[in-house]
XYZ file of C-alpha atoms in Angstrom:
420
model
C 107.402 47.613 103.563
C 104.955 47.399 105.928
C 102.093 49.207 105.058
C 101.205 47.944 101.657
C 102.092 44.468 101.690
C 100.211 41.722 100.613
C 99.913 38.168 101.752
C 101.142 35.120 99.469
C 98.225 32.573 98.438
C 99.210 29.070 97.754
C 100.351 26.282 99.284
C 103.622 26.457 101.243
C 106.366 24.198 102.655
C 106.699 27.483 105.576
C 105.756 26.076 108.953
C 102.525 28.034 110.143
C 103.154 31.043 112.073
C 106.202 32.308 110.586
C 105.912 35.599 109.488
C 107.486 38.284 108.145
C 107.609 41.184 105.719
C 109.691 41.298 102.720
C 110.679 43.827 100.654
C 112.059 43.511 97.090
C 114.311 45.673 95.187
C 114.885 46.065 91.872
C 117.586 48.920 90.764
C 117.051 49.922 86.936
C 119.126 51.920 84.764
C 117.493 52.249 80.860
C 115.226 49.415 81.500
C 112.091 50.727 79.604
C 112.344 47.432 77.612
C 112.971 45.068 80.638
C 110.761 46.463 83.346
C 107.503 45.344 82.137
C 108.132 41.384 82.043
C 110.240 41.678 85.230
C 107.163 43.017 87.138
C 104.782 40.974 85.691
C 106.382 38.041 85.866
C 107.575 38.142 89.696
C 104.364 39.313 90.838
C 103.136 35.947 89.553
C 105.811 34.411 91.252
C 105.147 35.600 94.489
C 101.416 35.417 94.878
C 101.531 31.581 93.680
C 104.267 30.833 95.742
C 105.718 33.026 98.037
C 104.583 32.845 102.080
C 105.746 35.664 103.459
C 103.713 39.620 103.480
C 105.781 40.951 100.361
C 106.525 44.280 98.363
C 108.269 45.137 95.260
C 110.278 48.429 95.144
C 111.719 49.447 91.765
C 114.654 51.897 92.211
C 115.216 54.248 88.978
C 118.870 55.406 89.385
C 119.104 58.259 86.511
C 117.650 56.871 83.821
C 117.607 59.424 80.563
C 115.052 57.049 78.770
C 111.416 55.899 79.447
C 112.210 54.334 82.481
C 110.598 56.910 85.087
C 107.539 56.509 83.043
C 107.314 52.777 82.742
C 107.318 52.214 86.466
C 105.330 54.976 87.229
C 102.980 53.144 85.594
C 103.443 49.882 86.731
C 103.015 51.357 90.440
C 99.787 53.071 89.089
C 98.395 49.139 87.994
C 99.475 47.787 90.894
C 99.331 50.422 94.174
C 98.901 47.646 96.834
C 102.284 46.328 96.095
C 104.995 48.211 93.562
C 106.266 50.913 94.736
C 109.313 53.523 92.725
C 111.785 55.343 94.092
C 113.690 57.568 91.509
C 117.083 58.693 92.510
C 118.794 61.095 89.939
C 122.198 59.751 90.501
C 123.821 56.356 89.083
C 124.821 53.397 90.807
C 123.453 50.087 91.551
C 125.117 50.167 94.773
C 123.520 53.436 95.444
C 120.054 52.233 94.657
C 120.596 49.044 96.959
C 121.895 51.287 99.870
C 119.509 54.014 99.200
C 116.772 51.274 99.573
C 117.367 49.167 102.260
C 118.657 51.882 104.691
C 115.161 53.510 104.098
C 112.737 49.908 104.564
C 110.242 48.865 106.757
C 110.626 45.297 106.240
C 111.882 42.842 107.925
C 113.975 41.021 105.482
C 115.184 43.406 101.978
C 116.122 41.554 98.848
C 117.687 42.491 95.797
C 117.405 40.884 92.125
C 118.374 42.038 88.929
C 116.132 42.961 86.267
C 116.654 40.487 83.975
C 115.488 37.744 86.043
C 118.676 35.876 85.252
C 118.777 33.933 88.178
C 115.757 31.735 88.308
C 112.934 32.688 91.104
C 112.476 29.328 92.596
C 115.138 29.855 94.724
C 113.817 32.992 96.295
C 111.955 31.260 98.728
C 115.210 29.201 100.136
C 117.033 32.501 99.872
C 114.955 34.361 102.399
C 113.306 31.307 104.756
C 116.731 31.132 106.501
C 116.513 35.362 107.425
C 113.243 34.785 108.603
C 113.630 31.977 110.948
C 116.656 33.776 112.569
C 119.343 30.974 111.260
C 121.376 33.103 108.786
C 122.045 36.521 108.616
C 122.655 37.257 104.917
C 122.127 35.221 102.347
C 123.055 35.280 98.361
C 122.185 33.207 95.291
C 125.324 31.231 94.426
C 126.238 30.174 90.769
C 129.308 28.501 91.405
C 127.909 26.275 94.382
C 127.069 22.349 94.068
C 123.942 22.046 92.627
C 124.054 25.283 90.856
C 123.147 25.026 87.330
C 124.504 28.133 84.375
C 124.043 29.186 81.028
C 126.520 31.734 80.054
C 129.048 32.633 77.659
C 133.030 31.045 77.978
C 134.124 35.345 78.502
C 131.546 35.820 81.234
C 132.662 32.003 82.972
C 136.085 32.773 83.007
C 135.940 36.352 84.114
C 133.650 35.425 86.902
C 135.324 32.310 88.435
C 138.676 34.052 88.294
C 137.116 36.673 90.423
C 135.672 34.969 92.839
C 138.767 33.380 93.024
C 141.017 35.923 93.759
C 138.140 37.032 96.288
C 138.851 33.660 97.933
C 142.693 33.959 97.552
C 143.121 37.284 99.299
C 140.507 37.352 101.812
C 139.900 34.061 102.792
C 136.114 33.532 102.118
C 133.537 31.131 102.794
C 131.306 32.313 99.772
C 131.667 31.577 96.707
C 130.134 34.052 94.459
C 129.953 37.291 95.219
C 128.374 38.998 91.936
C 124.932 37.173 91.487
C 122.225 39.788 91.586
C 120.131 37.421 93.778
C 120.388 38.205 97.936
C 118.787 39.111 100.417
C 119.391 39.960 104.355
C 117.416 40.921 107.511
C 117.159 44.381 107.557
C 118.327 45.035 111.367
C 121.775 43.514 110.521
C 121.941 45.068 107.188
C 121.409 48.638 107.970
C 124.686 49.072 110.470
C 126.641 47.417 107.365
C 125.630 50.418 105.039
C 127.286 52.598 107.262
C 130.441 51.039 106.641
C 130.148 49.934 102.484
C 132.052 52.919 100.355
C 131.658 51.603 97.093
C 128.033 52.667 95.031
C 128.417 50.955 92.197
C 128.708 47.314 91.048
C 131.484 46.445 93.944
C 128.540 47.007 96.440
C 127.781 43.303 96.637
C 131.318 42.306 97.322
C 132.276 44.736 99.732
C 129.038 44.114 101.502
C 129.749 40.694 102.017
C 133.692 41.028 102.644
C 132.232 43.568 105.612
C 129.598 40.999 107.052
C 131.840 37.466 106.963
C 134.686 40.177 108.689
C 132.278 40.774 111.393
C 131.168 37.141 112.512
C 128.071 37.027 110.628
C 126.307 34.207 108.715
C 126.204 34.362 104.977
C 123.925 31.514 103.577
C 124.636 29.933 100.433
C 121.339 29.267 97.949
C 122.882 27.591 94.694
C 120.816 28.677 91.761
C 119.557 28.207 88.164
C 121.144 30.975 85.923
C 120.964 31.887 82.758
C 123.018 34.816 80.910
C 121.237 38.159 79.503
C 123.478 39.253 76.625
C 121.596 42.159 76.784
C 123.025 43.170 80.364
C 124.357 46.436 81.238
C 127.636 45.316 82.584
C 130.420 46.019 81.082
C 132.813 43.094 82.740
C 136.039 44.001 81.878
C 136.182 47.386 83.659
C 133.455 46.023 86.611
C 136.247 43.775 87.175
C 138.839 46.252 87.521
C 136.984 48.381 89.498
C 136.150 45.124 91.618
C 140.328 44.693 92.520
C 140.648 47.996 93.683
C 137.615 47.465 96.334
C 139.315 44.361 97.285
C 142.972 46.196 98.011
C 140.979 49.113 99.706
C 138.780 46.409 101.736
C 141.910 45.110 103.089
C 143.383 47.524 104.320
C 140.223 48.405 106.206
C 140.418 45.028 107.515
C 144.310 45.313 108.303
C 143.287 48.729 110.229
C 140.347 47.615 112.194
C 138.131 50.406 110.023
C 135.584 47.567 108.440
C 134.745 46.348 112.356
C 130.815 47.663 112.932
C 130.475 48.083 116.690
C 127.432 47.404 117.832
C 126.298 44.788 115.288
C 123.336 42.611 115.824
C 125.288 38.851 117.402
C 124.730 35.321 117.177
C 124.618 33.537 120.330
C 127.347 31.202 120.664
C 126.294 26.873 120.088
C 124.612 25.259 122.474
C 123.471 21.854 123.116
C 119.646 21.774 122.318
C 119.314 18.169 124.066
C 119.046 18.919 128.018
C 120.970 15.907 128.837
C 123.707 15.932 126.268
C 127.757 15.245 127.325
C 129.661 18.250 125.802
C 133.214 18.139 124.969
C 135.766 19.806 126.626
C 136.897 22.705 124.301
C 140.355 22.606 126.284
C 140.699 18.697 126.241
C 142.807 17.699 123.544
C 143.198 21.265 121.879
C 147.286 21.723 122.074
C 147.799 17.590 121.336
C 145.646 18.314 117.971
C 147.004 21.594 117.122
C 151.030 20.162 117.380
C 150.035 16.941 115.261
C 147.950 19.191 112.548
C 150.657 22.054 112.639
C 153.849 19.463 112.484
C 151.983 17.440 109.523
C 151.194 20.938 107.654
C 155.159 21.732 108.586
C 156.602 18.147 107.583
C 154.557 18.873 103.985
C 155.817 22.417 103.644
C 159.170 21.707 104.606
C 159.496 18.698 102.235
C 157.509 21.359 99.230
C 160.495 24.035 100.336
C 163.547 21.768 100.118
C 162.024 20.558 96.388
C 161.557 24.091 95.610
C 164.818 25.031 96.862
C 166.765 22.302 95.254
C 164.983 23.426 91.885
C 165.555 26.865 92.386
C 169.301 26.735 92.749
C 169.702 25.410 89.455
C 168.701 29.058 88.138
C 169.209 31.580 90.974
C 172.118 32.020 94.120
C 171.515 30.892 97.644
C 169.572 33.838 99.118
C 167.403 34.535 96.415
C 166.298 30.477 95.657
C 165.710 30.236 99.619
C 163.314 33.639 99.279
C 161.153 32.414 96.535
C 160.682 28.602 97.500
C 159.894 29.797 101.448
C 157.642 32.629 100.460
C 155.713 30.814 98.418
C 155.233 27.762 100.784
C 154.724 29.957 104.109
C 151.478 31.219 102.181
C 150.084 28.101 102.140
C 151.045 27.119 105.454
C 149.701 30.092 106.587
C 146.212 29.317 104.966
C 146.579 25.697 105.826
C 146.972 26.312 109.417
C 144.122 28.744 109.768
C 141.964 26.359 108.457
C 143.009 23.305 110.130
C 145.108 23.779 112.810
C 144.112 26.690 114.987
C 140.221 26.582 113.956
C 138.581 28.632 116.523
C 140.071 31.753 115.129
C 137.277 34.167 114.063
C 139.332 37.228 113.392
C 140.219 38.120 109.703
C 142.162 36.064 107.132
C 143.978 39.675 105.785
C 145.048 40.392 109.070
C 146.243 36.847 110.040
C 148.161 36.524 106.819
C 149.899 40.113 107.400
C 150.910 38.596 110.818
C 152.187 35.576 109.563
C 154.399 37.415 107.331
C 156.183 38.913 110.149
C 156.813 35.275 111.190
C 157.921 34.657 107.825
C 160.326 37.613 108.018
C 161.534 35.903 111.466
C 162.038 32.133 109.518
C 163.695 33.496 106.894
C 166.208 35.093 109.001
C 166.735 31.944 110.995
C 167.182 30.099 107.784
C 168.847 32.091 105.395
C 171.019 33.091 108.620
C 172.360 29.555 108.853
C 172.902 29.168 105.059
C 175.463 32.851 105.373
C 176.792 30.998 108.359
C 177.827 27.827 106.391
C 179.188 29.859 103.363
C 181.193 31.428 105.966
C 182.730 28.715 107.891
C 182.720 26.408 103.903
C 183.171 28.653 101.257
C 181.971 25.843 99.012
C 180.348 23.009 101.247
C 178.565 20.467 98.882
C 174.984 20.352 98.327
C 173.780 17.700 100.665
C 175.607 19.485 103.808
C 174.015 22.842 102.366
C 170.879 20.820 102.803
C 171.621 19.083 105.704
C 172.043 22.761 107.336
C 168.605 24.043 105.896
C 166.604 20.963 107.126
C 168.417 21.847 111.150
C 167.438 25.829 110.418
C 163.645 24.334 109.398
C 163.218 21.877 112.457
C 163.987 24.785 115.110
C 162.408 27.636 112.455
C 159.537 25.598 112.570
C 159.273 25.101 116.772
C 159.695 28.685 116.679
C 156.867 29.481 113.963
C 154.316 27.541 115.867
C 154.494 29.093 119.117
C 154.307 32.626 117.548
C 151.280 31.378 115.692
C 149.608 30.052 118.398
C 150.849 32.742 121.305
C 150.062 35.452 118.887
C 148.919 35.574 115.286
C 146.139 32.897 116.279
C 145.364 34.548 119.650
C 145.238 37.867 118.462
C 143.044 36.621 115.210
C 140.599 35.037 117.963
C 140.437 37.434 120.772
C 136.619 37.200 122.136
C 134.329 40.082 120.948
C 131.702 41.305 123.171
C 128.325 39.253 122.068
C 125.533 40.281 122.708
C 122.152 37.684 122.040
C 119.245 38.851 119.356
């Protein structure tokens, strides 16, 4: 916040000029153990090495031990810059929302008590929100360059995740659970509106709900090393965390997680005044038939090996269902990533799209294998092949205008932007 904030001393890598005010929250729940060091130890941090006018805002979410008392104190040693907020109602997602909607500053960051994730890389975290290049941005312990100390439980847990967070909504992050982020305030605060969840899903569906709308989630890989005396008890987080992600997707699938109104990035622009842009149009169709036919020559070779494997175990129908369902989802991915690349829409809605095309190409192709059992009651397996590849060729003409006239189109239909 605003008011009480103090100025960093120390040298700095900032340029000179920059400014901005930065608040930082810390949620605590039975933390009358923890709270002391935290404090203490990130207000060293940030008056050695931190640029920016700063605050620290501990957020006591119904704590029934010491807690209230221990910060209350702390913000009695230190008035210029700790501040408390008690809220008598649990959830770290609460105290995060309950924070930011109410700051001042310009940029709001969250960390976890613990200090787990190692303060160096506050600085890169938030330098990127004040400069105007980024939009959100979250410690990362899964990206290059990240380095971890944790258990083999916690590893596996959390990678299979983020995973599945990948898998199902097509993400650029990587790690969506790190209680290290921060984001500028004036894009953040529409977003609250919109996040359901007050508990520990609040990071993930926070991010799901800005990388949906077009905005730009920054990447800071971190040093991290494991509390065992944490408060987070995985194993049910993580259940909790798949049912955000089905109910996320459908408010993608509905159009209920857009945010009208949302603070927008201009679109690229050449910063050189003499430079020779390219010709979006030029070339666009010629690369999108060579990158769709060699992501269809691949899946069609991947579905006549899975097919021919198949029918060793199951009848025609069924063996045709399983190796083209399980090939169109990668095509599907595979094309939204290389083929039709100016889509900005979501990857949940794209992929429920392309499974009506998949209903449409398994028709085609199963429709042909029916029609060969009818005319041959038993032809042999090379003409049963034969037939499949023909049924693929024009499946596959007919897949790519759909994708292009309308799953792709739709997925990238311009949004009104509007520049900060």
């Amino acid at each position: 916040m605003t008011d009480n904030a103090v100025t960093a001393r120390g040298d700095t890598d900032v340029p000179p000029g920059l400014t901005a005010t930065v608040e930082i929250v810390v949620p605590v729940h039975n933390e009358e153990r923890a709270l002391p060091g935290c404090i203490d130890v990130l207000r060293d941090h940030l008056q050695r090495y931190f640029p920016f006018e700063w605050t620290v805002t501990v957020v006591d979410n119904a704590s029934t031990d010491r807690t209230p008392e221990v910060a209350a104190e702390l913000a009695e040693r230190h008035p210029d810059d700790v501040r408390v907020l008690r809220l008598e109602r649990k959830g770290r997602g609460l105290a995060l929302r309950t924070a930011w909607a109410r700051s001042q500053a310009d940029v709001v960051v969250y960390m976890d008590v613990d200090l787990s994730t190692g303060l160096d890389a506050l600085l890169p975290l938030t330098a990127s929100l004040v400069n105007g290049h980024s939009d959100v941005a979250i410690g990362s312990r899964l990206a290059r360059g990240a380095r971890t100390l944790r258990g083999p439980r916690r590893e596996i847990i959390s990678r299979g995740y983020n995973a599945l967070i990948r898998w199902t909504h097509g993400v650029g992050f990587t790690d969506a659970q790190c209680g290290f982020k921060a984001a500028r305030t004036a894009v953040i605060r529409p977003l609250l509106e919109k996040v359901e969840d007050d508990g520990w899903f609040f990071d993930t569906e926070l991010l799901l709900l800005a990388e949906h709308n077009g905005l730009r989630v920054q990447e800071v890989p971190v040093d991290w090393v494991e509390d065992v005396d944490s408060r987070v008890q995985v194993m049910s987080t993580a259940l909790d965390d798949i049912k955000g992600l089905l109910r996320v997707a459908r408010a993608k699938a509905s159009g209920a997680a857009r945010v009208p109104d949302l603070p927008r990035r201009p679109e690229p622009r050449a910063a050189h005044p003499d430079a020779v842009l390219a010709d979006r149009s030029s070339g666009g169709l010629l690369w999108q038939v060579v990158s769709f036919g060699a992501i269809g020559v691949l899946s069609t070779v991947a579905h006549l090996g899975l097919y021919a494997l198949l029918r060793t175990w199951l009848p025609v129908l069924p063996a045709n269902l399983l190796a083209l369902t399980l090939t169109t989802v990668l095509n599907t991915e595979a094309n939204r990533r290389f083929t039709f690349t100016s889509s900005r829409g979501s990857a949940t809605r794209t992929h429920l799209l392309g499974l009506v095309v998949f209903g449409l190409y398994y028709a085609l192709t199963s429709g042909a294998l029916l029609a060969l059992h009818a005319v041959t009651p038993a032809p042999s397996r090379a003409v049963e092949l034969t037939v499949l590849v023909c049924a693929c060729v024009l499946g596959t003409a007919g897949r790519f205008l759909l994708l292009r006239g309308w799953v792709f189109r739709r997925a990238a239909a311009p949004e009104s932007r509007s520049s900060r």
